[in-house]
Amino acid sequence: MSTQVEKSEQEWREQLTPAQYEVLRKHGTERAFSGEYWNTKADGVYRCAGCGAELFSSDTKFDSGTGWPSFTDPLVAESVETREDRSLFMKRTEVICKRCGGHLGHVFDDGPREAGGQRYCINSCALELTPRTD
Ligand code: FE
């Protein structure tokens, strides 16, 4: 996969916190209800913690009850990429930041029907919220 932001593993280790590195670069998953944003209701834009790309809006955030921040849609469809993930004996669809290739989480098809039925289940530590100020 070609990305716009290319860094060595050493550079990522220096830039990211250990938790961010584990998720974004090692496809880790933070514990449910442990992250910063699972219950956040503030308005704003969620950016990639790796590269700053604008990925999700609070407008599409919903309470999924899972303990991870959940969205019905990306802010801009082109900013994320999906690929099949067959790890851990499951068939899932991984969600990746297109700009830096960072692992964000997974997307499932059990989201709110009225909003298209998708649930982007994203790790808090892959995100940084920029609150809306107006
Ligand atoms: Fe990124």
Coordinates of N, CA and C and ligand atoms in Angstrom, one line a residue, residues 48 51 97 100, ligand 1:
C48 N -6.3 11.6 12.8 CA -5.4 10.5 13.0 C -4.3 10.9 14.0
C51 N -0.8 10.9 11.9 CA -0.4 11.9 10.9 C -1.3 13.2 10.9
C97 N -5.9 4.4 8.1 CA -5.7 5.8 7.7 C -4.9 5.8 6.3
C100 N -1.3 7.7 6.3 CA -0.1 7.2 7.0 C -0.1 5.6 7.1
Ligands
FE1 FE -2.8 8.8 9.6

